[in-house]
XYZ file of C-alpha atoms in Angstrom:
392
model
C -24.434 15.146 4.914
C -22.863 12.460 6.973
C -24.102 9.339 5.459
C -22.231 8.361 1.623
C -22.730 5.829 -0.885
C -19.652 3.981 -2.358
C -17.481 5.994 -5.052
C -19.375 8.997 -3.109
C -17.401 12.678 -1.905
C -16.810 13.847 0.914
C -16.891 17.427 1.695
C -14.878 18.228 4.091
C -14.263 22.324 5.790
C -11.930 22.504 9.024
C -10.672 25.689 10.807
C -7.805 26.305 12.465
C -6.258 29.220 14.823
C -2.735 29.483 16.064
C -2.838 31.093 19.409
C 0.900 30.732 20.019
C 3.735 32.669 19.554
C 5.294 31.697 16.261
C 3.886 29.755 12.924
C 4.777 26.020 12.678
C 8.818 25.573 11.700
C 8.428 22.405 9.957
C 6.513 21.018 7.316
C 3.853 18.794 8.387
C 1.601 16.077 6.371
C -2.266 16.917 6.042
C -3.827 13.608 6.603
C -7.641 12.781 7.039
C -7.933 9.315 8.843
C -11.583 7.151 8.124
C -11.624 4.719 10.592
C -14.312 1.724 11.280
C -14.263 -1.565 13.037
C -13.617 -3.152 9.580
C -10.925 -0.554 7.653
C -8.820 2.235 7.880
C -8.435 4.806 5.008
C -6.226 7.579 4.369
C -6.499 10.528 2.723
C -3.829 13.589 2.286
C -3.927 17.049 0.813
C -1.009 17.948 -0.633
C -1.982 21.637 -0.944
C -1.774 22.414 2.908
C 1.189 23.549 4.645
C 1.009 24.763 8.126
C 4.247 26.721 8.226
C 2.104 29.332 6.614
C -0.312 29.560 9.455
C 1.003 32.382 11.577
C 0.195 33.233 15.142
C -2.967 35.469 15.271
C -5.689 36.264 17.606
C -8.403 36.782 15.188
C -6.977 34.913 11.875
C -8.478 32.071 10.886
C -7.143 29.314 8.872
C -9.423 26.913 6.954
C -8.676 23.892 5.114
C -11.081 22.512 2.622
C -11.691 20.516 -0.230
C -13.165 17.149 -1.627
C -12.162 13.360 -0.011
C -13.321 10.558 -2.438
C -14.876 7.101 -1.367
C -13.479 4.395 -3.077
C -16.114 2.411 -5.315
C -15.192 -0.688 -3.163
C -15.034 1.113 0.158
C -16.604 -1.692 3.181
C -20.217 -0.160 4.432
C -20.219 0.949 7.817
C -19.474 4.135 10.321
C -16.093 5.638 10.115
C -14.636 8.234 12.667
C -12.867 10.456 11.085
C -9.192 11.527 12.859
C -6.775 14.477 11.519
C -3.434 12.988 11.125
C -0.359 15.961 10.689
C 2.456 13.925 10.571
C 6.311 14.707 9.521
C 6.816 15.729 6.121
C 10.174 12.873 5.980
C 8.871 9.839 4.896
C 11.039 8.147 7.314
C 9.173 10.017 10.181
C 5.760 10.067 8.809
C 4.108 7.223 10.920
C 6.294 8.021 14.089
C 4.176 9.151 16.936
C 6.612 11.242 18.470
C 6.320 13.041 15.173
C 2.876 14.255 14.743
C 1.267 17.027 15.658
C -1.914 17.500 18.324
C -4.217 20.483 18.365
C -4.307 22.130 21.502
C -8.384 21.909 21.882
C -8.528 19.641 25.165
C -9.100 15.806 24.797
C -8.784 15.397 20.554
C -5.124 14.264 20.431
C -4.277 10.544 21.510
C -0.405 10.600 21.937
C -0.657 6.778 22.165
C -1.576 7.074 18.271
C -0.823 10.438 17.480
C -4.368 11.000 16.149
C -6.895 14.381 16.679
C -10.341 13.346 16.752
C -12.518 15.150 14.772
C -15.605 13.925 16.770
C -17.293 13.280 13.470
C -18.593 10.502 11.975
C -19.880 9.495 7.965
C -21.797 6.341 7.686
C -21.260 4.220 4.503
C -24.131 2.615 3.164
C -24.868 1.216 -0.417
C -28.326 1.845 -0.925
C -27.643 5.815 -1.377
C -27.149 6.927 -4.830
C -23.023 8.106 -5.214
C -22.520 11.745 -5.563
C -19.226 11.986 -7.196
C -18.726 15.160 -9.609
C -15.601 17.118 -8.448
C -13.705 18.029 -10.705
C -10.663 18.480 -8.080
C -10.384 15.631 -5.329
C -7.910 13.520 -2.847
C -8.495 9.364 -3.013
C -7.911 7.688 -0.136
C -6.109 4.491 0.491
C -7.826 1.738 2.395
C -7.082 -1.244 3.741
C -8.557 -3.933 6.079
C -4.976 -4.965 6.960
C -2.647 -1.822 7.898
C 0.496 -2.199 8.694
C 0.979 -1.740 12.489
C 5.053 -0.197 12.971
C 4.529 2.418 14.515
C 5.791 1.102 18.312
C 8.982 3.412 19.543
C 10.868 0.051 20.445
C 11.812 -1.724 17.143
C 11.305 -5.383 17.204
C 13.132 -7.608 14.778
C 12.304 -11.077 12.768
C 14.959 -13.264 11.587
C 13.789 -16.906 10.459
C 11.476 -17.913 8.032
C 8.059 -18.590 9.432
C 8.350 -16.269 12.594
C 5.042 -14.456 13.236
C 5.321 -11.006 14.200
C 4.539 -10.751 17.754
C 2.053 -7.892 17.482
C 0.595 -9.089 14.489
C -0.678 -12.431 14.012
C -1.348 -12.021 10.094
C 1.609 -10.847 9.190
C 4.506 -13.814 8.958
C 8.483 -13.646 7.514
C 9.727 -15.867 4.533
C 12.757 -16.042 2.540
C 16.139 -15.029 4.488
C 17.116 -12.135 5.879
C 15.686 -9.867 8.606
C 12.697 -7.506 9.304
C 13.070 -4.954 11.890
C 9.861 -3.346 12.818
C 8.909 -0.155 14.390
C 8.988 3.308 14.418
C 6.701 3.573 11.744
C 8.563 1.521 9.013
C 9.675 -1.754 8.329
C 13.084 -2.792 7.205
C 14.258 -5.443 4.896
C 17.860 -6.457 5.212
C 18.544 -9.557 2.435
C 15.379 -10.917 0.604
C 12.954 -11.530 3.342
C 9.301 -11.561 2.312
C 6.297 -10.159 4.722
C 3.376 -12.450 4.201
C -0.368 -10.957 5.399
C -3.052 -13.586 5.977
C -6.490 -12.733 5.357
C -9.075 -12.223 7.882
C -10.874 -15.147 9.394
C -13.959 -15.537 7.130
C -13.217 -12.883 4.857
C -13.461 -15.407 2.163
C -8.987 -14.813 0.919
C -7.659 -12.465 -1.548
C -9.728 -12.088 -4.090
C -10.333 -7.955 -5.680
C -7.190 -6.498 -4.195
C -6.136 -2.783 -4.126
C -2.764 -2.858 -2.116
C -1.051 0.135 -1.333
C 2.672 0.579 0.003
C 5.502 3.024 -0.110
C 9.018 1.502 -0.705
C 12.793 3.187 -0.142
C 16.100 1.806 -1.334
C 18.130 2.806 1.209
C 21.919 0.564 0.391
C 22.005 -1.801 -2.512
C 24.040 -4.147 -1.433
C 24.434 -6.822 -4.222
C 21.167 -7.164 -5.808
C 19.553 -9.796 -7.929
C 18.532 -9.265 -11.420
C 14.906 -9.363 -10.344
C 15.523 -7.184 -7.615
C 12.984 -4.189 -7.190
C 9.712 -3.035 -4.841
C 7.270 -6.156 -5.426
C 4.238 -6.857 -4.154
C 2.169 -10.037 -4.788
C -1.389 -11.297 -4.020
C -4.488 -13.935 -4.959
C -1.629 -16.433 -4.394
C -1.477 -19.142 -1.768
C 2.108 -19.105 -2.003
C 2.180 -19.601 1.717
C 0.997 -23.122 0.820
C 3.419 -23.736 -1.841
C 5.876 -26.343 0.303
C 2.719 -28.798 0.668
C 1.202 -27.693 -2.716
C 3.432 -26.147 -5.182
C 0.395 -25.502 -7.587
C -0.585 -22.808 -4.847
C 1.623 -20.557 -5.790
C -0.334 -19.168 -8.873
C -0.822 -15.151 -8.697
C -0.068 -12.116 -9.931
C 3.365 -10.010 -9.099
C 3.774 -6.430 -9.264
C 7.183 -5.170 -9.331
C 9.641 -2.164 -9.823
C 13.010 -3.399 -10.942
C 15.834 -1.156 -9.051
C 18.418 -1.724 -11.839
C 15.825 -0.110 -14.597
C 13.462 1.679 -12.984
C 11.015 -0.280 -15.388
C 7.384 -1.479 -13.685
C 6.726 -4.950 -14.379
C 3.782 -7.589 -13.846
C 3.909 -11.408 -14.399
C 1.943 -14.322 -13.533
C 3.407 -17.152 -11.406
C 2.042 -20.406 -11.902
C 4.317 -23.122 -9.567
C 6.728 -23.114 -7.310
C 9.099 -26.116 -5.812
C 12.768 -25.739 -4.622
C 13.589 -28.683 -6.723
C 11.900 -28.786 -9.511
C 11.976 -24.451 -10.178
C 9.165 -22.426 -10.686
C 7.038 -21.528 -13.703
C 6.554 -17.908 -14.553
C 4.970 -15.734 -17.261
C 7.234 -13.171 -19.198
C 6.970 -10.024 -17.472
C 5.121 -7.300 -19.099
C 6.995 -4.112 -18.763
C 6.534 -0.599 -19.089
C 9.250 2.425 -18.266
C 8.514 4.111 -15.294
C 11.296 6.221 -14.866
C 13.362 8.005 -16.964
C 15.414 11.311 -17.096
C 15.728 13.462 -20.253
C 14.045 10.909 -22.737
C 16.114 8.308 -21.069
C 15.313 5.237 -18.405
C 17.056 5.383 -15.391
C 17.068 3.132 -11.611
C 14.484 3.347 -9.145
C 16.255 6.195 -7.032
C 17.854 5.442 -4.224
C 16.810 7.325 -1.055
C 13.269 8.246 -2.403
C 9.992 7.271 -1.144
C 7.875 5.404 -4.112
C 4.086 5.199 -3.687
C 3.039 1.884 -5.607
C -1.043 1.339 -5.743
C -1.916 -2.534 -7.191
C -5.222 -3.370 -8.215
C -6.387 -7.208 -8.840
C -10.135 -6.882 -10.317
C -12.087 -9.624 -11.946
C -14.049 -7.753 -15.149
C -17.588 -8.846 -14.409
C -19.547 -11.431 -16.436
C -15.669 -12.540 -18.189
C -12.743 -14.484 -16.709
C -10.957 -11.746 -17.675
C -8.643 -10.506 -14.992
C -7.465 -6.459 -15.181
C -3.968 -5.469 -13.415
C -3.418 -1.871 -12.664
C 0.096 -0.177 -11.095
C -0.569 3.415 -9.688
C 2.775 5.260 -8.738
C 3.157 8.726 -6.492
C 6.312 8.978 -7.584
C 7.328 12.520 -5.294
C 5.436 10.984 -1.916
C 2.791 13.422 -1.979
C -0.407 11.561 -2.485
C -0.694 11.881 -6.445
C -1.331 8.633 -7.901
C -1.259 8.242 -11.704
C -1.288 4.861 -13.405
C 1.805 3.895 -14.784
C 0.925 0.337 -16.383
C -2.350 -1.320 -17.048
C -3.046 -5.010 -18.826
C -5.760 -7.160 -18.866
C -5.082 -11.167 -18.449
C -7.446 -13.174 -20.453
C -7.593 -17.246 -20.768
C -5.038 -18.304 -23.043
C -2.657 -15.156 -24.124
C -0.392 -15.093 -21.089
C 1.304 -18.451 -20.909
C 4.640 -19.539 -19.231
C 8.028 -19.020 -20.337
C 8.879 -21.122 -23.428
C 11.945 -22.909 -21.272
C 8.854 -23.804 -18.579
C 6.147 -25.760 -18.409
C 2.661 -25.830 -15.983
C 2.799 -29.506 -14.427
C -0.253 -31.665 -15.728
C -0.555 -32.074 -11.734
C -1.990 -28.715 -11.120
C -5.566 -27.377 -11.235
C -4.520 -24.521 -13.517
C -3.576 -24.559 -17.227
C -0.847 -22.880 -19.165
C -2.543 -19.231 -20.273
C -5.111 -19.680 -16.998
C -6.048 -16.150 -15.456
C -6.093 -16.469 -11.511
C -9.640 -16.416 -10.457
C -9.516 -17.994 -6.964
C -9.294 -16.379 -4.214
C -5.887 -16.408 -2.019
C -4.559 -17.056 1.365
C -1.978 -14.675 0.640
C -0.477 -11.535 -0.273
C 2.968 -10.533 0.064
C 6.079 -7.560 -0.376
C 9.554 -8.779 -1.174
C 12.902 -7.454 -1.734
C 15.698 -9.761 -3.214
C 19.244 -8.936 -2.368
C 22.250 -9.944 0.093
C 22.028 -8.696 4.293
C 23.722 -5.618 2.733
C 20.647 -4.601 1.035
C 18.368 -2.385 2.651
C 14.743 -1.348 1.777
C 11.931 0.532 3.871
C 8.289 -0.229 3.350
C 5.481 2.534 5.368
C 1.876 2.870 4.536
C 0.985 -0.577 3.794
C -3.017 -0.815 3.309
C -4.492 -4.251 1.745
C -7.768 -3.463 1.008
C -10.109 -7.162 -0.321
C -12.585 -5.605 -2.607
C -16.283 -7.008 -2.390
C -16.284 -9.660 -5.305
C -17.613 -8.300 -8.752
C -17.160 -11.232 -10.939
């Protein structure tokens, strides 16, 4: 079938010859691209590797298994693109990098895409069809992050717009450099991504983004892979009550994983913060250890509203090796009145929201961070933000 409800799987069977003279040398990424007007997804099947597909007149190769819809997934027609991109994280969303097939006209070198010629349409009234046992999710997002340009471009003062992307905006000090499929974060720079124009904000988030200490520098306390979102902290100079949302974070220094609430921010007056609420996330022979440097980190952060409650459930999924295995590493549930500032802070009468106040608003912002001196270095690829149709 070619048309899928929400949640629904997608079958997919694709069959490969190698005509040439030797197998593949290097390791390549098995990627599955769903693209519409609205969102891009992602998909990859860790199972596949090329280098075992030797040159053969008559051999066939055939790659198949089970791609699953996320429940939140926009309706709509998405082509679907095969994406075989460099095993090295570092490489993995450079175009000179990936791979075409040799059938005339599928590969794009401008994007380093094969089209599949196929399309699936989305559409909510069919009934979901989800009952594999064994199945690859795929991350979505209606804001991607666009670094892929061979000429790196660089941002170095606070609200500077990136010039190919007019969502995406530095704050905090620092530098971004941009391109060649990652972004770097020298200092403590923050990448703010607006929402689309009448998309309604931030509301049901599922961000995804893969993060890379590369040098340490001299890092804060707090320092770690942090994302943020159903904030308005881009607001928070005019309106320092706008800076209530929910944080994300893996600390470098303890590898621990880490969410907290921030209700206010003003340079003058300090912010107001929840505890954190921490979990270990990684640890070596019973004991916890840093977030390793030099290795790709997968982090997956879902914002969902429980329906019918004012209830708020934060989820951290981790693919801790880079290969597309998610497994949730920390789960908690805000609800109205447990999770209240720090005992040393208090919520300004000023503001719209109380101490112990879930976030239910929607946001004009969500964010990733890294806090540290211009010696500090940290890559970010992959970045989907994905606003999930309102359930509350």
């Amino acid at each position: 079938p070619s048309s899928f409800a929400p949640g629904g799987d997608v079958n997919y069977s694709i069959s490969f010859q190698n005509r040439g003279y030797s197998r593949p040398l290097h390791k390549r990424r098995f990627r599955l691209k769903f693209i519409s007007a609205d969102l891009e997804c992602t998909m990859e099947d860790s199972s596949v590797d090329i280098r075992s597909w030797y040159a053969s007149d008559t051999e066939t190769y055939t790659v198949s298994g089970v791609a699953r819809l996320p429940e939140t997934i926009i309706v709509g027609s998405y082509n679907v693109y095969l994406d075989l991109a460099d095993a090295d994280g570092d490489l993995a969303d450079n175009v000179l990098f990936k791979v075409g097939v040799a059938n005339q006209g599928l590969f794009d070198a401008s994007t380093g895409l094969n089209d599949l010629r196929h399309t699936i349409t989305v559409n909510t009234g069919m009934l979901a069809e989800g009952t594999s046992q064994s199945y690859n999710t795929l991350s979505c997002g209606n804001w991607v992050s666009n670094w892929s340009a061979l000429d790196e471009r660089e941002i170095d003062s606070a609200h500077e717009v990136d010039p190919q992307d007019s969502r995406a905006t530095m704050r905090g000090s620092g530098r971004l450099t941009l391109g060649k499929g990652i972004a770097k974060f020298n200092g403590s720079p923050r990448l703010y991504i607006s929402p689309e124009d009448g998309s309604g904000g931030f509301d049901n988030m599922e961000i995804t983004a893969y993060g890379k200490y590369v040098a340490l520098g001299t890092p804060e306390s707090y320092s770690g892979l942090t994302i943020a979102t159903r904030s308005k902290h881009n607001n928070y100079a005019n309106e320092p009550c706008d800076a209530f949302g929910y944080y994300a974070r893996i600390y470098q220094d303890s590898g621990e994983c880490a969410f907290q609430k921030e209700y206010y921010h003003w340079t003058t007056t300090g912010t107001v913060y929840t505890a954190t609420r921490i979990v270990n996330c990684f640890e070596e022979g019973g004991s916890q250890v840093p977030l390793p440097l030099g290795q790709w980190v997968g982090m997956k952060f879902k914002v969902t509203t429980i329906p019918e409650t004012d209830n708020v459930l934060l989820e951290l999924y981790l693919d801790v090796d880079d290969n597309g295995n998610w497994e949730l590493k920390h789960s908690f549930t805000d609800t109205p009145g447990s999770w209240l500032s720090t005992s040393s802070t208090t919520v300004p009468s000023e503001c719209p929201q109380n101490d112990g106040d879930t976030v239910l608003r929607a946001g004009t912002a969500s964010f990733l961070r890294t806090d540290g001196d211009i010696d500090t270095e940290v890559h970010w690829r992959e970045v989907y933000m994905m606003n999930s149709p309102s359930t509350a």
